[in-house]
PDB file of C-alpha atoms in Angstrom:
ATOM      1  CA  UNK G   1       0.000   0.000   0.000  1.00 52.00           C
ATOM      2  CA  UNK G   2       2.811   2.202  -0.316  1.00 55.00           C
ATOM      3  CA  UNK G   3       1.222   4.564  -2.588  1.00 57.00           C
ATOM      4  CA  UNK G   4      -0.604   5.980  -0.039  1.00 54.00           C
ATOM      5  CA  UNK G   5       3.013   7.073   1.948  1.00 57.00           C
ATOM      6  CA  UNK G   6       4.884  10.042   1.181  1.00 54.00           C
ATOM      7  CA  UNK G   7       8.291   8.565  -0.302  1.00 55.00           C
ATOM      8  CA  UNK G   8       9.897  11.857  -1.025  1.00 59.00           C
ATOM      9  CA  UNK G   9      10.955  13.315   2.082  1.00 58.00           C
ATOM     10  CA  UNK G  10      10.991  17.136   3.084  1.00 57.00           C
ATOM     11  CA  UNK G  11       7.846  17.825   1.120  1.00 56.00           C
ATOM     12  CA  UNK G  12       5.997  20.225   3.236  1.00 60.00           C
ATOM     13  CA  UNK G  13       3.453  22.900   2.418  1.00 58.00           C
ATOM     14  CA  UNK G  14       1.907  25.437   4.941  1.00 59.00           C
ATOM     15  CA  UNK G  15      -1.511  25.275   5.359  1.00 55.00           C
ATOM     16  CA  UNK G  16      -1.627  29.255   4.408  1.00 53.00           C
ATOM     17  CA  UNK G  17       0.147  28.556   0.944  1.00 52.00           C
ATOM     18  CA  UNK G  18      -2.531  25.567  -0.276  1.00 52.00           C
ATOM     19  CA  UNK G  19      -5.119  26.344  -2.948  1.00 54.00           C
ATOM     20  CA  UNK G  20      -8.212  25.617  -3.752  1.00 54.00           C
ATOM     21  CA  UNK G  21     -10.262  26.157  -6.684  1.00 51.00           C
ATOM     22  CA  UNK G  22     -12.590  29.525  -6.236  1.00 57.00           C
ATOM     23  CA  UNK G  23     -16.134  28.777  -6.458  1.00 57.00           C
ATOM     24  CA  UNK G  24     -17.650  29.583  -9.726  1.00 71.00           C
ATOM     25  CA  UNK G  25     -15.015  29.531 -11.758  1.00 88.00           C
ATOM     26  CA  UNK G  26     -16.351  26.299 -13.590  1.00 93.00           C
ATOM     27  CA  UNK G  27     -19.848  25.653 -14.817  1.00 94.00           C
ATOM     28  CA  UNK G  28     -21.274  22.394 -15.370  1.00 94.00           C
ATOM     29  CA  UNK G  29     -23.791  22.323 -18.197  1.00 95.00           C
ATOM     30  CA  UNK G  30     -27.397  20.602 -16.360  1.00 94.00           C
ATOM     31  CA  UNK G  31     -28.120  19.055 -19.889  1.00 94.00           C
ATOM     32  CA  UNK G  32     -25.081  17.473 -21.010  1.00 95.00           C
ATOM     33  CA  UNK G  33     -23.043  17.134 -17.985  1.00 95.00           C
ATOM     34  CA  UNK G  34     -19.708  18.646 -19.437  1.00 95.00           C
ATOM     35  CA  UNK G  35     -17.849  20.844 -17.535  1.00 95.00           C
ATOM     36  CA  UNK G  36     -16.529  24.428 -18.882  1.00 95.00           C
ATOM     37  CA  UNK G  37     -14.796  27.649 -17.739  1.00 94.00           C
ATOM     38  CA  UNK G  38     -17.741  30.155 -16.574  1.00 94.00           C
ATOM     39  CA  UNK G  39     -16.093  32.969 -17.963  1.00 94.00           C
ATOM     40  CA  UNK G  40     -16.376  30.404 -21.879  1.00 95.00           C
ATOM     41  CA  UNK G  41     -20.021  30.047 -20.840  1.00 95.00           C
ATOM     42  CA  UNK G  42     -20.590  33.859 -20.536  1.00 94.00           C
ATOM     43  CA  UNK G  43     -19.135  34.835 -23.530  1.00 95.00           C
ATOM     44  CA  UNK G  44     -21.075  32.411 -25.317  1.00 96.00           C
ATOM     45  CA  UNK G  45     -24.470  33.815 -24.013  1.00 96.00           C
ATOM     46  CA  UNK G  46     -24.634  31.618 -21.242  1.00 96.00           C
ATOM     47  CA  UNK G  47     -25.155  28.395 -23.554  1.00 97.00           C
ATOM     48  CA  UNK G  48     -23.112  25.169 -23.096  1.00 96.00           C
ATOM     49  CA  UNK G  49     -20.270  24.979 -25.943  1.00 95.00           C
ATOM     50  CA  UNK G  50     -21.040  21.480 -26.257  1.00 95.00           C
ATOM     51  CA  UNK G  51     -24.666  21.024 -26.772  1.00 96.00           C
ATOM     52  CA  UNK G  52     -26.470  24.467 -26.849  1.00 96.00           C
ATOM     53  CA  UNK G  53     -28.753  24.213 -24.110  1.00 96.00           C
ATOM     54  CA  UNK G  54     -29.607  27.606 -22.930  1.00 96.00           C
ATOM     55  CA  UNK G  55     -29.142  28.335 -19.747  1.00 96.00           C
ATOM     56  CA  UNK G  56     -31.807  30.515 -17.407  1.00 95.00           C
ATOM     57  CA  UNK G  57     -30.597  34.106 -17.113  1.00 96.00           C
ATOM     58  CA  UNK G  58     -32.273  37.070 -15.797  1.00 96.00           C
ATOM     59  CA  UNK G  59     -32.990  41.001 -17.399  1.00 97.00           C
ATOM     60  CA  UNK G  60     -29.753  42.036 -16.261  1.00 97.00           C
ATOM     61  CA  UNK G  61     -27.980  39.361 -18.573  1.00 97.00           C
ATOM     62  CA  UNK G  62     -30.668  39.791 -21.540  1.00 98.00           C
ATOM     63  CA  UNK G  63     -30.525  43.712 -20.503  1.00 98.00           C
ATOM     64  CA  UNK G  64     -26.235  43.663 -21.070  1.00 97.00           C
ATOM     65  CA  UNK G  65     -26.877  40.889 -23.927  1.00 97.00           C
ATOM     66  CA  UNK G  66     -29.173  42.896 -25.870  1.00 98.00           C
ATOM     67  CA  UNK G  67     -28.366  47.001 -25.251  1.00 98.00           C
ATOM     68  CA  UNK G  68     -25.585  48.026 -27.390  1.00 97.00           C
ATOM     69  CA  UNK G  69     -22.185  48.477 -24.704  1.00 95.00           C
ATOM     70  CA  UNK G  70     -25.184  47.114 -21.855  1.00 93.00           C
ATOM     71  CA  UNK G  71     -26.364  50.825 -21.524  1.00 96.00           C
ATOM     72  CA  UNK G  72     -29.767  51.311 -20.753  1.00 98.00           C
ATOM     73  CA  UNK G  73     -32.017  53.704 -18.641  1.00 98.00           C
ATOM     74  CA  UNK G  74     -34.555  51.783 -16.245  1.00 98.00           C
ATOM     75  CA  UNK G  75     -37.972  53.031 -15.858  1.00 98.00           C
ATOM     76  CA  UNK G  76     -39.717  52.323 -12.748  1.00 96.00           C
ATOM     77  CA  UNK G  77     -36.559  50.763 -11.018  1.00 94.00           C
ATOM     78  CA  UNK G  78     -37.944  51.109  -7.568  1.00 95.00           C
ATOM     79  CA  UNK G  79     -41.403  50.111  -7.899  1.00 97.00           C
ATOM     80  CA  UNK G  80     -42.579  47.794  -5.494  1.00 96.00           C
ATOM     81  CA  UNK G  81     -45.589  45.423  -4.520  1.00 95.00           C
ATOM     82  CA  UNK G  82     -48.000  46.532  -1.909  1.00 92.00           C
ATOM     83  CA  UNK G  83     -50.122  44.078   0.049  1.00 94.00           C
ATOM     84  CA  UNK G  84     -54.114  44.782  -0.988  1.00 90.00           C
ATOM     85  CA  UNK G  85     -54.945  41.515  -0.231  1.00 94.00           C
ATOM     86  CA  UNK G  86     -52.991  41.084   3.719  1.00 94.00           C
ATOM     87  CA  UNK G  87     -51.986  37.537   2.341  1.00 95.00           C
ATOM     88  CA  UNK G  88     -51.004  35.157   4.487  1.00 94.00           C
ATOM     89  CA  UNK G  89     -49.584  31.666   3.728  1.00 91.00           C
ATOM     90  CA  UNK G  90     -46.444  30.231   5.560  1.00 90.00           C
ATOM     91  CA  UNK G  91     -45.447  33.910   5.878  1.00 93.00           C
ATOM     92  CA  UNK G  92     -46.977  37.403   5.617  1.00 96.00           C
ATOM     93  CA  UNK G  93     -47.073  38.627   1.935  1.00 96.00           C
ATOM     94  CA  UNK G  94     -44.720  41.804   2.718  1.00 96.00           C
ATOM     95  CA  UNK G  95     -42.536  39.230   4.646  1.00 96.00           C
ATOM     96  CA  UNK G  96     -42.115  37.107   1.971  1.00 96.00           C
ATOM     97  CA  UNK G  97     -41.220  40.649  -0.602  1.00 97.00           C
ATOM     98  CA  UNK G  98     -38.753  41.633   1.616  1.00 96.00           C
ATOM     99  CA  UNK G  99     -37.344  38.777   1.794  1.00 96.00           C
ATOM    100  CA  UNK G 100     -37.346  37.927  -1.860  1.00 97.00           C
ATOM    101  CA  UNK G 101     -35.723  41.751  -2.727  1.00 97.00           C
ATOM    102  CA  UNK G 102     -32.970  40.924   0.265  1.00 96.00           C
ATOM    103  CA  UNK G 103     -32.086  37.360  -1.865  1.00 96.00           C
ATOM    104  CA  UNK G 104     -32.765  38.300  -5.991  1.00 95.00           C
ATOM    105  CA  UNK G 105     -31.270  41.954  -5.802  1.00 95.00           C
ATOM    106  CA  UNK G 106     -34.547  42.669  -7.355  1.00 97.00           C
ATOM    107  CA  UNK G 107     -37.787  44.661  -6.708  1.00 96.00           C
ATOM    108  CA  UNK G 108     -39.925  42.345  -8.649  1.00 97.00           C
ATOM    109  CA  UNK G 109     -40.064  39.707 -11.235  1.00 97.00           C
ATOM    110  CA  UNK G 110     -40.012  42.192 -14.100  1.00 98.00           C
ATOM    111  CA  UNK G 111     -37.798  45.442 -14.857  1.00 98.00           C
ATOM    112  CA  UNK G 112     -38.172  47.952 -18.237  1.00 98.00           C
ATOM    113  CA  UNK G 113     -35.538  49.658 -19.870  1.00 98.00           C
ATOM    114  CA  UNK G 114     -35.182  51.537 -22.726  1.00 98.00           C
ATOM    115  CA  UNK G 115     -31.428  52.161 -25.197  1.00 98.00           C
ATOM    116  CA  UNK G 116     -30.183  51.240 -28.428  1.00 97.00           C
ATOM    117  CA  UNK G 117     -29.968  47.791 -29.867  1.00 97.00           C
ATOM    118  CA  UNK G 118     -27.552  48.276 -33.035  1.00 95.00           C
ATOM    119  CA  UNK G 119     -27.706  52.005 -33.015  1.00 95.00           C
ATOM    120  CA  UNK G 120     -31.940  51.725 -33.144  1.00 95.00           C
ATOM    121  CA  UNK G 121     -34.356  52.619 -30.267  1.00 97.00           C
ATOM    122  CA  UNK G 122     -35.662  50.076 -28.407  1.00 98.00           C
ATOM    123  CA  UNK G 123     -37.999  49.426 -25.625  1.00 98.00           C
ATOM    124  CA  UNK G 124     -37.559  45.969 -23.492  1.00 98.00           C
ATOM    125  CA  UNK G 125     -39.514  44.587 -20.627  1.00 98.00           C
ATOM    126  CA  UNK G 126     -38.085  41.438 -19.204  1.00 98.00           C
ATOM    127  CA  UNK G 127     -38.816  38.946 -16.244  1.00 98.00           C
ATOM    128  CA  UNK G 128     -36.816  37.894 -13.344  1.00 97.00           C
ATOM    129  CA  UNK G 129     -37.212  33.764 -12.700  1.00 97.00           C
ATOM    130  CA  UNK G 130     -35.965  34.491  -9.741  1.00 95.00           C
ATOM    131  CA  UNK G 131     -38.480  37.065  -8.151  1.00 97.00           C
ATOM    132  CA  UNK G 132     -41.310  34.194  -7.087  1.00 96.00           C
ATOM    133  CA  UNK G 133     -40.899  32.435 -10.050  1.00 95.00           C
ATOM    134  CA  UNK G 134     -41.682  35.006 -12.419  1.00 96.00           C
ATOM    135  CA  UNK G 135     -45.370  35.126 -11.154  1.00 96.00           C
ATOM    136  CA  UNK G 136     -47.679  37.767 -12.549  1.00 97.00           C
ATOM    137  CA  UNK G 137     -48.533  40.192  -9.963  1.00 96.00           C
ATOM    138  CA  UNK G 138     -49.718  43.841 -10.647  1.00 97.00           C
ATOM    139  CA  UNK G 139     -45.899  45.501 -10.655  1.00 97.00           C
ATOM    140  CA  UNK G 140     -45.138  43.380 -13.284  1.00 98.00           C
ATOM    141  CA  UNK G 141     -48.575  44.489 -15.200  1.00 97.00           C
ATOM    142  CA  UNK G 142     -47.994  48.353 -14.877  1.00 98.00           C
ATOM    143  CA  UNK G 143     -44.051  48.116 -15.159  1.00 98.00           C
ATOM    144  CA  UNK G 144     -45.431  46.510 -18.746  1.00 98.00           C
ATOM    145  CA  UNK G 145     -47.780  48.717 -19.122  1.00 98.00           C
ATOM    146  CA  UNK G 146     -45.622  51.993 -18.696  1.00 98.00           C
ATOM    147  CA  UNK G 147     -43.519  50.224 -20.447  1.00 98.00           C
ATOM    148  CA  UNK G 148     -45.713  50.142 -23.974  1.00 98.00           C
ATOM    149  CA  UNK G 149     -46.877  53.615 -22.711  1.00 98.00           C
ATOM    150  CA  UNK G 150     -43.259  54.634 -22.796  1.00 98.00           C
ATOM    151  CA  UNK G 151     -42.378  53.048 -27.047  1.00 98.00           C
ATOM    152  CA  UNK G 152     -45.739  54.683 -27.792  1.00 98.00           C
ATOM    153  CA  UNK G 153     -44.137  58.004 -26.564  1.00 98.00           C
ATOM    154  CA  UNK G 154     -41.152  57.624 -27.711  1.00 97.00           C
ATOM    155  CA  UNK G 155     -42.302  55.967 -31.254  1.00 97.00           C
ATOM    156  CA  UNK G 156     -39.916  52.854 -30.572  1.00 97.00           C
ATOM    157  CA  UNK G 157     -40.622  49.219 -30.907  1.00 97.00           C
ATOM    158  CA  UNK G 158     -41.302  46.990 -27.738  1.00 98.00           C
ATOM    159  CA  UNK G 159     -39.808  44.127 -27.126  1.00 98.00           C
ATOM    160  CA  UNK G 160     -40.767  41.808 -24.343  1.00 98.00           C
ATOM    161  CA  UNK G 161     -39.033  38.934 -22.547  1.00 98.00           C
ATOM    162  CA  UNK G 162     -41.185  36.233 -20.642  1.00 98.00           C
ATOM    163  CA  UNK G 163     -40.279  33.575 -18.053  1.00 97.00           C
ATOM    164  CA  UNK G 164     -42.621  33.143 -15.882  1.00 96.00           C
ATOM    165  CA  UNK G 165     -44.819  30.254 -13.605  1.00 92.00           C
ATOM    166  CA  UNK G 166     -48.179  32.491 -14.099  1.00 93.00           C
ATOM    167  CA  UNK G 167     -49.946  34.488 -12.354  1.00 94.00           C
ATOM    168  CA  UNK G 168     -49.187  35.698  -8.534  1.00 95.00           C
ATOM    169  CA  UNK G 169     -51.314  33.711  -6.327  1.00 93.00           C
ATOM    170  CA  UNK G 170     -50.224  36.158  -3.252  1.00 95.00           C
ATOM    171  CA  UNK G 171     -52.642  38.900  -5.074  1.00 96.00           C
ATOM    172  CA  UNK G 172     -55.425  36.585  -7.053  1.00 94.00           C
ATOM    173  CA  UNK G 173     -57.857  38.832  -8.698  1.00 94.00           C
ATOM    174  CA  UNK G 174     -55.708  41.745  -8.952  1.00 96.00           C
ATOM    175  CA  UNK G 175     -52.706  39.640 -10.866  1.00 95.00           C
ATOM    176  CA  UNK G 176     -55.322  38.336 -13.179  1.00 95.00           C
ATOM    177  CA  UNK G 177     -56.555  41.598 -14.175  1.00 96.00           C
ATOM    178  CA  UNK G 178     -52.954  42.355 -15.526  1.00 97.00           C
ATOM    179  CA  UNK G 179     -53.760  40.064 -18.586  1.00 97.00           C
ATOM    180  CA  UNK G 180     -56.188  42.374 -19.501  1.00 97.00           C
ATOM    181  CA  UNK G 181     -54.733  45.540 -18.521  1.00 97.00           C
ATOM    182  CA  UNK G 182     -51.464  44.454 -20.927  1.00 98.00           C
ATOM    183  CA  UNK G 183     -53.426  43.016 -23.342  1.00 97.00           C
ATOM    184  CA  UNK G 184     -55.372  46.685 -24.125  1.00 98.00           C
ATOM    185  CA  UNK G 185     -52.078  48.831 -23.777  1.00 98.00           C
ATOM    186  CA  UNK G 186     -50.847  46.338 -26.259  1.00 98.00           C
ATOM    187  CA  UNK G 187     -53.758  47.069 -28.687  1.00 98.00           C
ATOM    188  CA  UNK G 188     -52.730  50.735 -27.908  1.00 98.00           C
ATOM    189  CA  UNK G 189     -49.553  49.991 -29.282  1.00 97.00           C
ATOM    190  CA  UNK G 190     -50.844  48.363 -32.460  1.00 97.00           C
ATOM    191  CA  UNK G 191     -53.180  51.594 -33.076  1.00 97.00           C
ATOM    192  CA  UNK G 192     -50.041  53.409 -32.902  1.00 97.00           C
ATOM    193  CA  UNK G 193     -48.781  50.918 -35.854  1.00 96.00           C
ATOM    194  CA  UNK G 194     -45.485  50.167 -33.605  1.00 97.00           C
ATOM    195  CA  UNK G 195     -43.802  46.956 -33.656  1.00 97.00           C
ATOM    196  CA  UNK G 196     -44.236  44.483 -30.461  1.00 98.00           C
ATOM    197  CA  UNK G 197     -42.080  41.273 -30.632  1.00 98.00           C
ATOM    198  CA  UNK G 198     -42.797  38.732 -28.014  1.00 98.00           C
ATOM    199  CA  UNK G 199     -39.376  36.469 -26.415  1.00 98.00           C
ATOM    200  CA  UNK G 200     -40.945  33.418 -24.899  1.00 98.00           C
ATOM    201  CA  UNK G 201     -37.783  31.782 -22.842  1.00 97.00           C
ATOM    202  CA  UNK G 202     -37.874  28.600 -20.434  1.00 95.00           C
ATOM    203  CA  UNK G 203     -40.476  28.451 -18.948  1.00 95.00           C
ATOM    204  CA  UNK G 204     -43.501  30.986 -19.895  1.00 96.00           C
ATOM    205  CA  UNK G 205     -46.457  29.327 -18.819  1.00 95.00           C
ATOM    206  CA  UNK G 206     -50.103  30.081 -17.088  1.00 93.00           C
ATOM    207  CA  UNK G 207     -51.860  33.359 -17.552  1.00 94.00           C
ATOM    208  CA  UNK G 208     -48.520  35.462 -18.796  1.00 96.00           C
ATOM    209  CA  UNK G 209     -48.529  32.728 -22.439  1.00 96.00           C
ATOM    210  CA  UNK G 210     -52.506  33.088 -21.773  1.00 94.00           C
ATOM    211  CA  UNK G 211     -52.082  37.274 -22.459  1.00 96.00           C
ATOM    212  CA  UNK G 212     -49.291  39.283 -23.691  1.00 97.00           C
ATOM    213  CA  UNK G 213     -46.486  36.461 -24.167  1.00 97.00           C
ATOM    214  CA  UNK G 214     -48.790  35.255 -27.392  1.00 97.00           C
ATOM    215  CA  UNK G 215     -49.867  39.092 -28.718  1.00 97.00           C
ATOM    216  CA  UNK G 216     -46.674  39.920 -30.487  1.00 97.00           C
ATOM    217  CA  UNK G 217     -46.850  40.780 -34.192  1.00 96.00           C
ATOM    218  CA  UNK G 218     -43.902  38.310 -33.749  1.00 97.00           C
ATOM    219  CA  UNK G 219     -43.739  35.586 -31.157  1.00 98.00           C
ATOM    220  CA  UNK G 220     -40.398  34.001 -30.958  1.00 98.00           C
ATOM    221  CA  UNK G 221     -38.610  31.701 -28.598  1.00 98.00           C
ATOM    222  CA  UNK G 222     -35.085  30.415 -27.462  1.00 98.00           C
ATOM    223  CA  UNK G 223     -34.542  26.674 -28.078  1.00 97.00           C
ATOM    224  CA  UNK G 224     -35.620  24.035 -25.630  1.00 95.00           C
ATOM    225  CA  UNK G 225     -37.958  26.239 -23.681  1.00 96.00           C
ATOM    226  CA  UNK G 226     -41.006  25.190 -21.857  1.00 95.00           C
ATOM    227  CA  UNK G 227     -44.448  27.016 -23.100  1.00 96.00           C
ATOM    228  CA  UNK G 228     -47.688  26.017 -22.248  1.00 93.00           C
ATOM    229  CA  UNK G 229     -50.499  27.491 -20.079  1.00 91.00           C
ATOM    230  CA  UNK G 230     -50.696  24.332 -18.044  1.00 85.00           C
ATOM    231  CA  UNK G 231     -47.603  21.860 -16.862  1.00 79.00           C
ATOM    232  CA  UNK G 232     -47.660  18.755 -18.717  1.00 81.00           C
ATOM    233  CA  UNK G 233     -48.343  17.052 -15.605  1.00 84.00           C
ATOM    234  CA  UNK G 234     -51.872  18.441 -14.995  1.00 85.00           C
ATOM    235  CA  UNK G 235     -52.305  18.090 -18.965  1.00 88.00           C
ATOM    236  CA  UNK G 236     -51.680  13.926 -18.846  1.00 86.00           C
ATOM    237  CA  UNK G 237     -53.958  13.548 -15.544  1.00 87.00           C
ATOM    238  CA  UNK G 238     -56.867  15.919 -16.797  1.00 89.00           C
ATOM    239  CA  UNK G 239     -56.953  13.739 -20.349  1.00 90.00           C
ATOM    240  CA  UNK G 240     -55.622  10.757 -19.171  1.00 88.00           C
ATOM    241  CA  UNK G 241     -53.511   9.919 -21.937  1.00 87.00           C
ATOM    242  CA  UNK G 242     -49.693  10.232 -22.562  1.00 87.00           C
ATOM    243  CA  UNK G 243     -48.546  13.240 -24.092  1.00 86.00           C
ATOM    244  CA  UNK G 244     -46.848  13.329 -27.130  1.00 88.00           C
ATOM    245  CA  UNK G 245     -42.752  13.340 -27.205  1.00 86.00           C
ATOM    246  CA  UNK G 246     -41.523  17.181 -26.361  1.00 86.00           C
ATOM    247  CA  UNK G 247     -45.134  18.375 -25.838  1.00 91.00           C
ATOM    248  CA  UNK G 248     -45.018  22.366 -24.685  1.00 92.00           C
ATOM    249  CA  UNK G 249     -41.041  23.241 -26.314  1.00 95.00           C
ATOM    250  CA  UNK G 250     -40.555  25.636 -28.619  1.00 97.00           C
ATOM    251  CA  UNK G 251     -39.630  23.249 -31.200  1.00 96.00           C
ATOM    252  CA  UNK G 252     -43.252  21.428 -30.513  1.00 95.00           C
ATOM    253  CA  UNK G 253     -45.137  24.175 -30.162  1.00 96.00           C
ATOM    254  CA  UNK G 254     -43.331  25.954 -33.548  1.00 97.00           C
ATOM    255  CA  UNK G 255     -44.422  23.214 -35.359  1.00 95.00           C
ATOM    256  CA  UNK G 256     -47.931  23.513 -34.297  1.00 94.00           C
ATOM    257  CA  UNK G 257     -47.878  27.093 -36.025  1.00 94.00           C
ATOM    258  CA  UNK G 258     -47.983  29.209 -32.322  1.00 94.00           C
ATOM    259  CA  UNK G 259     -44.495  30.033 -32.918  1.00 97.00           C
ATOM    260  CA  UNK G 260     -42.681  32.739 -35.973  1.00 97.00           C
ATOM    261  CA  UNK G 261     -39.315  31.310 -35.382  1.00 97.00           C
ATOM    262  CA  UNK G 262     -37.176  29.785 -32.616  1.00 98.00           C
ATOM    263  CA  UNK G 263     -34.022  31.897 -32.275  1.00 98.00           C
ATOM    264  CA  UNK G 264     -29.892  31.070 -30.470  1.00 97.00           C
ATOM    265  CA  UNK G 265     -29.550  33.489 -27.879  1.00 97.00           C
ATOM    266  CA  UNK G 266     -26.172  34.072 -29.268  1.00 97.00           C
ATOM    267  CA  UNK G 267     -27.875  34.939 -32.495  1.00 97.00           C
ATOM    268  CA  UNK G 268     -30.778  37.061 -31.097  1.00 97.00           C
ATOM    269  CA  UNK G 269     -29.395  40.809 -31.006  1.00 97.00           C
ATOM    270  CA  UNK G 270     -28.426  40.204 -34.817  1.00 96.00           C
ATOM    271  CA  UNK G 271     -31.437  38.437 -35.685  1.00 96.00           C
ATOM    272  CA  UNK G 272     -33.781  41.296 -33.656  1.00 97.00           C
ATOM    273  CA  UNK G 273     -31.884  44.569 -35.532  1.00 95.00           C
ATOM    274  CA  UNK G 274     -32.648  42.449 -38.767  1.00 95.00           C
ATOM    275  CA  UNK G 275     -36.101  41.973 -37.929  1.00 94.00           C
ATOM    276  CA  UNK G 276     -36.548  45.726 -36.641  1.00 93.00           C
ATOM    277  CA  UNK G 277     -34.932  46.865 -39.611  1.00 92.00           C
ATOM    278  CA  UNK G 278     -37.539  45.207 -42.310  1.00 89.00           C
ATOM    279  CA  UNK G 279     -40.428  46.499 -40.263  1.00 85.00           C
ATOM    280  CA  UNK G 280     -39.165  50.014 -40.546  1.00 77.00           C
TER     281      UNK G 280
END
């Protein structure tokens, strides 16, 4: 067993000189299980160099991704939910807010921003995953609805980003009247004959696919993502049949005609000018 002995003598290294690897300096790819440098994975839009999937990333990535040199004015940056409701569940709706600002870095599961995307003006609302999973709730309704207020203003296209669960059960009535309230500023929009492209990433689901997420004079989507109003779970034990192989990705649901195109990440700035441009 001598491999496990030290045969060299004199080898000694203080315990203040050892290293260890940082933490997040490598990223392991969920799909594929291949390992690569996180600064590789940024640069390539936060996709895996070995099999594409695309990674979940929030407005600040699609925000730097997207804005030509990432610069950008926020509207609404410190607009926050109230409590109209006094929800309770395993903690006080304000609690849980708090909370959920103190963890994300974020007021709420959607910010707007407005720059230049390839020299042309541009108007972007995007959700935060990580805010209560994306839910619905009525900041995210009037920060999209200022939002379309703001490129009807400013005669600029709107462009928005969805990843969300649905609709915020915390505030029930009042987050499902933000389908509607979108849904008219978006026909505002339209009156005012400027474009509105619709991003559907993983996963845009419930009442946000159910409203503005499927208005878009374009509706396009990242690769692999999960769209649907209902999970595919509920789907199979409502019916009571198996669902068909990839049932709710963008691949499936392009197929079925409920999709324009399916678009890389790495691709979409390019492919978005382009798009912008023809509609001029």
């Amino acid at each position: 067993m001598s491999w496990f002995k030290r045969t060299e003598k004199g080898i000694n290294t203080p315990t203040e000189l050892k290293r260890e690897t940082p933490d997040g300096l490598w990223y392991k790819c969920p799909e594929c299980k291949n390992v690569m440098h996180t600064r590789e994975h940024k640069q390539n839009a936060y996709t895996c160099i070995h099999c594409n999937y695309h990674d979940k990333i929030g407005s600040e990535a699609y925000f730097s991704l997207l804005f030509d040199e990432g610069d950008f004015t926020e509207l609404d940056k410190d607009m926050i939910s109230g409590d109209p409701l006094k929800f309770v569940d395993t903690k006080a709706y304000p609690d849980r807010i708090k909370s959920t600002v103190e963890k994300s870095g974020l007021k709420d599961a959607c910010r707007t921003a407005y720059g230049k995307m390839n020299g042309q003006d541009i108007t972007i609302s995007c959700m935060d995953f990580g805010f209560i999973g994306g839910s619905m709730g009525s900041v995210v309704g009037e920060k999209i609805a200022r939002g379309i207020d703001h490129a009807i203003k400013t005669k600029t296209p709107f462009l928005m980003i969805s990843k969300s669960g649905g609709a915020r059960m915390m505030e029930a009535g009042f987050s499902l009247m933000q389908m509607a309230k979108t849904s008219a500023k978006l026909a505002l929009l339209e009156e005012a004959k400027l474009p509105y492209i619709s991003l559907l990433t993983d996963p845009t689901t419930g009442g946000v696919t159910a409203s503005y997420a499927m208005l878009g004079d374009f509706n396009i989507a990242e690769p692999g993502s999960l769209i649907g109003f209902a999970g595919p779970r509920i789907i199979k034990e409502t019916i009571g049949k198996d669902l068909p192989k990839g049932f709710q990705t963008a691949e499936f649901v392009l197929e079925h005609g409920f999709l324009d195109f399916i678009v890389d990440r790495k691709d979409l700035k390019d492919k978005l000018a382009s798009l912008l441009a023809i509609l001029k």
